[in-house]
């Protein structure tokens, strides 16, 4: 069987709602050192649980692999189709990111940098090169490192699909993931100034490709995969992997992803559980699917990319001191979450979507795709 052109895009409301949960998980992960948590045994348990909610990023990556495969795997990538594909992806990611990055640079100013170094850092960040170098990847908008990984998969996706059609996913994709991982480790070992081997596995496409490929494999699978129990099985499996991560955390005394066993769990085992859940939400009728398909969940899911980029950085830095002067610690935390959510909804409706549609109409000559198939990151 050969790929066909112009395959219709599918829309999965439950997966849009899941994006909101993934974004909330990442937000909670970054609150693990909140002043709300003291030194009691219960606080320690809560902090330990929050420390593993970085899995929201992995969910975003696996979801991206699933949705991009559903949309593009059956299309032929001619030169024109390739250009349109790349423009669609750039139009989805870059406008909001460039806006927030530019605002962050303008407000923070050069600081201790010379003007040339300051402008150089802007170029490194706006081109997303930042995510390839350990000393840069958490600068300015820290969470945007994941966009570098996401863009890496977008560029690899046509090759991934061609290998799938030519050699079958089960044969070709594990070899691709292993080969790219070895290439990344060898490159960073030869150029240690770029980063450590653990960094390669934690935060670059060389280590994170398996998450996208597992999502793609579940998108490729027959509809009856899971025999009608994929949603429940995916939830149970994700909870089991989270339990293993908590065990790994106790042995290493650090967030599991900061250890090699934790990377293995996060990058290889968790995506299988996530992929099963995604397949179930896309093919089964369940209570969870209905809850994630409600109008509020859809609105929050569509705005999840804006929330993801807003939840750390300039806006919280402005709001937190102001809220802290007027509210208790708990009240300030709740108000901050609410204000970030409202800001994300406004940014999505009044900038992200209009900019995306304008860019496609002006430069791509096409209509935007259904929102749940466009991007999912970390848009996660």
XYZ file of C-alpha atoms in Angstrom:
380
model
C 0.000 0.000 0.000
C 1.303 3.459 -0.901
C 0.586 6.801 0.788
C -2.088 8.961 -0.764
C -2.238 12.722 -1.134
C -4.583 15.144 0.592
C -5.750 12.799 3.333
C -8.466 14.457 5.443
C -7.549 15.709 8.877
C -9.336 14.177 11.867
C -10.431 16.079 14.934
C -10.426 14.372 18.337
C -12.073 16.565 20.988
C -10.881 14.419 23.893
C -7.268 14.903 22.832
C -7.724 18.662 22.808
C -9.006 18.429 26.384
C -6.057 16.215 27.315
C -3.706 19.003 26.253
C -5.170 21.170 29.028
C -4.395 18.475 31.614
C -0.854 18.069 30.278
C -0.245 21.826 30.502
C -1.638 21.881 34.054
C 0.681 19.003 34.995
C 3.714 20.950 33.775
C 2.537 24.019 35.711
C 2.203 21.921 38.887
C 5.663 20.454 38.319
C 7.110 23.948 38.348
C 5.273 24.651 41.627
C 7.065 21.838 43.475
C 9.049 24.384 45.503
C 5.985 26.489 46.307
C 5.985 28.252 49.696
C 2.634 26.548 50.284
C 4.570 23.364 51.008
C 6.284 23.147 54.361
C 8.479 20.471 55.908
C 5.862 18.029 57.176
C 5.711 14.420 56.013
C 2.542 15.160 54.018
C 4.188 18.147 52.338
C 7.137 15.936 51.408
C 4.797 13.410 49.782
C 3.006 16.159 47.837
C 6.315 17.677 46.736
C 7.514 14.255 45.605
C 4.368 13.774 43.511
C 4.590 17.232 41.978
C 8.225 16.564 41.065
C 7.163 13.851 38.612
C 4.518 15.872 36.795
C 7.140 16.759 34.209
C 5.418 13.849 32.446
C 3.099 16.492 30.984
C 5.868 17.344 28.500
C 6.167 13.684 27.516
C 2.401 13.550 26.987
C 2.686 16.562 24.678
C 5.455 14.915 22.649
C 3.609 11.614 22.303
C 0.421 13.470 21.419
C 2.293 15.398 18.724
C 3.542 12.164 17.185
C 0.012 10.738 17.256
C -1.707 13.764 15.725
C 0.911 14.604 13.105
C 0.807 10.983 11.952
C -2.985 11.005 11.742
C -2.839 14.121 9.620
C 0.210 13.640 7.406
C 1.305 9.991 7.270
C -0.773 9.249 4.180
C 0.330 12.294 2.238
C 3.083 12.410 -0.343
C 5.679 15.093 0.341
C 6.439 16.753 -2.960
C 8.592 19.872 -2.827
C 5.494 22.092 -2.742
C 3.780 19.916 -0.141
C 6.926 19.936 2.000
C 7.086 23.721 1.911
C 3.434 24.059 2.875
C 3.855 21.505 5.661
C 6.828 23.380 7.143
C 4.983 26.704 6.889
C 1.910 25.284 8.654
C 4.063 24.095 11.535
C 6.012 27.370 11.781
C 2.811 29.439 11.610
C 1.409 27.443 14.505
C 4.415 27.682 16.824
C 6.314 30.874 16.101
C 3.942 33.888 16.343
C 3.113 33.523 20.043
C 6.639 32.476 20.910
C 8.270 35.377 19.053
C 5.815 37.848 20.633
C 6.497 36.663 24.194
C 10.232 36.301 23.619
C 10.516 39.818 22.205
C 8.530 41.211 25.132
C 10.778 39.354 27.577
C 13.949 40.674 25.952
C 12.578 44.219 25.814
C 11.580 44.264 29.489
C 14.707 42.564 30.838
C 17.108 44.547 28.642
C 20.758 43.701 28.085
C 21.514 43.410 31.804
C 25.216 42.612 32.133
C 25.574 41.773 28.446
C 26.961 43.998 25.754
C 24.500 45.003 23.062
C 26.087 42.530 20.638
C 25.851 39.623 23.079
C 22.269 40.578 23.959
C 21.237 40.586 20.301
C 23.123 37.337 19.781
C 21.164 35.707 22.594
C 17.952 36.939 21.006
C 18.897 35.260 17.720
C 19.818 32.035 19.540
C 16.421 32.038 21.253
C 14.202 33.158 18.389
C 15.680 30.517 16.058
C 15.224 27.866 18.789
C 18.897 26.957 18.623
C 18.809 27.454 22.409
C 17.381 23.982 22.923
C 20.496 22.324 21.500
C 22.970 23.815 23.999
C 22.763 23.050 27.709
C 23.981 26.447 28.910
C 21.301 28.196 26.852
C 18.278 25.915 26.899
C 16.612 27.283 30.049
C 17.203 30.962 29.306
C 14.555 33.727 29.014
C 11.465 31.535 28.388
C 12.770 28.369 30.080
C 10.065 25.963 28.959
C 10.587 26.858 25.284
C 13.396 24.286 25.054
C 10.651 21.805 24.186
C 9.845 23.770 21.022
C 13.306 22.905 19.697
C 12.515 19.229 20.243
C 9.098 19.643 18.641
C 10.522 21.347 15.571
C 13.102 18.562 15.307
C 10.331 15.997 15.038
C 8.432 18.073 12.499
C 11.508 18.113 10.262
C 12.014 14.368 10.691
C 8.352 13.420 10.255
C 8.382 12.979 6.428
C 11.378 10.612 6.796
C 9.586 8.793 9.611
C 6.507 8.261 7.445
C 8.536 7.167 4.410
C 10.401 4.590 6.514
C 7.080 3.399 7.924
C 5.587 2.829 4.470
C 8.780 1.378 3.030
C 9.887 -0.935 5.844
C 7.000 -0.939 8.376
C 7.136 1.031 11.656
C 8.041 -1.920 13.882
C 11.165 -2.544 11.814
C 12.339 0.935 10.901
C 11.354 3.273 13.712
C 13.228 1.605 16.625
C 16.368 1.608 14.478
C 15.817 5.287 13.664
C 15.412 6.168 17.347
C 18.471 4.156 18.361
C 20.553 5.525 15.486
C 19.652 9.124 16.223
C 20.335 8.568 19.926
C 23.805 7.175 19.209
C 24.487 10.066 16.816
C 23.477 12.617 19.440
C 25.525 11.015 22.215
C 28.562 10.750 19.945
C 28.248 14.365 18.803
C 27.905 15.794 22.306
C 30.734 13.568 23.586
C 32.970 14.974 20.863
C 31.767 18.525 21.591
C 31.294 18.590 25.396
C 30.747 22.358 25.389
C 27.284 21.673 23.940
C 26.139 19.678 26.944
C 26.308 16.436 28.894
C 25.129 13.002 27.773
C 22.257 13.215 30.244
C 21.211 16.523 28.683
C 21.120 14.853 25.242
C 18.650 12.279 26.544
C 16.617 14.691 28.638
C 16.147 17.680 26.388
C 17.058 17.085 22.723
C 15.401 15.341 19.805
C 18.237 12.786 19.924
C 16.887 11.452 23.198
C 13.193 12.372 22.988
C 12.379 10.989 19.525
C 10.989 7.700 20.965
C 8.084 9.586 22.531
C 7.000 10.939 19.139
C 7.539 7.587 17.420
C 5.458 5.669 19.949
C 2.636 8.175 19.478
C 3.002 7.765 15.715
C 2.884 3.975 16.075
C -0.428 4.113 17.955
C -1.828 6.475 15.303
C -0.743 3.909 12.688
C -2.353 1.003 14.578
C -5.737 -0.525 13.620
C -8.795 1.000 15.340
C -9.449 -2.152 17.368
C -6.081 -2.016 19.102
C -6.792 -2.360 22.804
C -10.065 -4.226 22.189
C -12.209 -1.422 23.551
C -10.205 -1.082 26.770
C -7.393 1.153 25.601
C -8.497 4.199 27.597
C -8.705 2.364 30.916
C -5.550 0.428 30.157
C -3.680 3.613 29.240
C -4.686 5.372 32.460
C -3.681 2.356 34.564
C -0.371 2.013 32.742
C 0.440 5.711 33.129
C -0.230 5.505 36.876
C 2.015 2.446 37.084
C 4.867 4.224 35.286
C 4.391 7.242 37.546
C 4.766 4.878 40.496
C 8.028 3.543 39.093
C 9.233 7.123 38.650
C 8.487 7.862 42.293
C 10.501 4.792 43.284
C 13.390 5.944 41.083
C 13.158 9.363 42.724
C 13.496 7.860 46.184
C 16.601 5.902 45.197
C 18.305 8.847 43.489
C 17.014 11.619 45.811
C 16.214 13.791 42.791
C 13.565 14.173 40.091
C 13.540 10.855 38.249
C 14.242 12.500 34.875
C 17.607 13.630 36.267
C 18.791 10.015 36.371
C 19.348 7.461 33.627
C 16.691 5.014 34.951
C 14.220 7.903 35.050
C 15.060 8.863 31.459
C 14.415 5.280 30.386
C 11.033 5.291 32.116
C 10.067 8.715 30.767
C 11.305 8.409 27.174
C 10.529 4.773 26.414
C 7.999 3.246 28.828
C 5.710 6.201 29.585
C 4.995 6.874 25.862
C 3.624 3.339 25.468
C 1.121 3.998 28.257
C 0.342 7.459 26.881
C -0.045 6.134 23.334
C -2.517 3.519 24.506
C -4.531 6.249 26.237
C -4.461 8.447 23.132
C -5.643 5.584 20.965
C -8.468 4.892 23.393
C -9.593 8.509 23.590
C -9.594 8.704 19.781
C -11.533 5.463 19.184
C -13.634 4.705 22.280
C -16.596 6.306 24.016
C -15.761 6.655 27.691
C -16.581 8.910 30.613
C -13.082 10.330 30.516
C -13.411 11.073 26.817
C -16.727 12.837 27.364
C -15.292 14.895 30.227
C -12.337 15.980 28.096
C -14.687 16.875 25.233
C -16.799 19.379 27.189
C -16.749 23.012 25.970
C -14.638 24.300 28.898
C -12.052 21.557 28.335
C -11.974 22.400 24.622
C -11.361 26.082 25.291
C -8.598 25.353 27.779
C -7.065 22.751 25.488
C -6.931 25.139 22.539
C -5.270 27.754 24.744
C -2.839 25.258 26.292
C 0.103 26.346 24.132
C -0.320 29.952 25.229
C -0.643 28.821 28.846
C 2.476 26.694 28.506
C 4.529 29.651 27.280
C 3.033 32.059 29.824
C 3.222 29.973 32.999
C 6.935 30.685 33.560
C 8.740 33.865 32.678
C 7.723 37.488 32.336
C 4.034 37.451 33.331
C 4.412 35.426 36.566
C 7.426 37.572 37.492
C 5.188 40.660 37.224
C 2.123 39.166 38.914
C 3.619 37.224 41.820
C 5.002 40.178 43.840
C 1.813 42.176 43.300
C -0.454 39.289 44.329
C 1.775 38.500 47.302
C 1.233 41.975 48.730
C -2.537 41.634 48.748
C -3.295 37.945 49.280
C -2.243 35.031 51.434
C 0.198 32.540 49.919
C -2.611 30.160 49.008
C -4.806 32.930 47.660
C -1.962 34.326 45.603
C -1.251 30.884 44.109
C -4.896 30.380 43.147
C -5.187 33.898 41.741
C -1.994 33.454 39.711
C -3.287 30.242 38.143
C -6.589 31.909 37.303
C -4.961 35.006 35.820
C -2.557 32.917 33.738
C -5.505 30.905 32.435
C -7.410 34.055 31.467
C -4.317 35.537 29.844
C -3.789 32.332 27.867
C -7.390 32.320 26.639
C -7.120 35.968 25.573
C -3.776 35.424 23.850
C -5.154 32.402 22.001
C -8.354 34.066 20.801
C -6.987 37.507 19.989
C -3.488 36.740 18.751
C -2.560 33.077 18.232
C -5.518 32.050 16.081
C -5.764 35.297 14.062
C -1.999 35.253 13.393
C -2.113 31.605 12.317
C -5.007 32.157 9.959
C -3.475 35.318 8.518
C -0.117 33.675 7.887
C -1.718 30.727 6.109
C -3.998 32.904 4.017
C -1.228 35.352 3.161
C 1.689 33.040 2.481
C 0.455 29.440 2.210
C -2.744 29.951 0.281
C -4.527 27.482 2.489
C -6.965 27.165 5.354
C -5.808 26.259 8.864
C -6.136 22.689 9.971
C -8.384 21.467 12.742
C -6.867 22.698 15.972
C -6.374 19.342 17.655
C -4.208 18.097 14.828
C -2.039 21.142 14.455
C 0.340 20.953 17.413
C 0.336 19.651 20.901
C 3.275 21.001 22.819
C 4.970 21.535 24.732
C 3.074 22.765 22.391
C 4.250 19.980 24.890
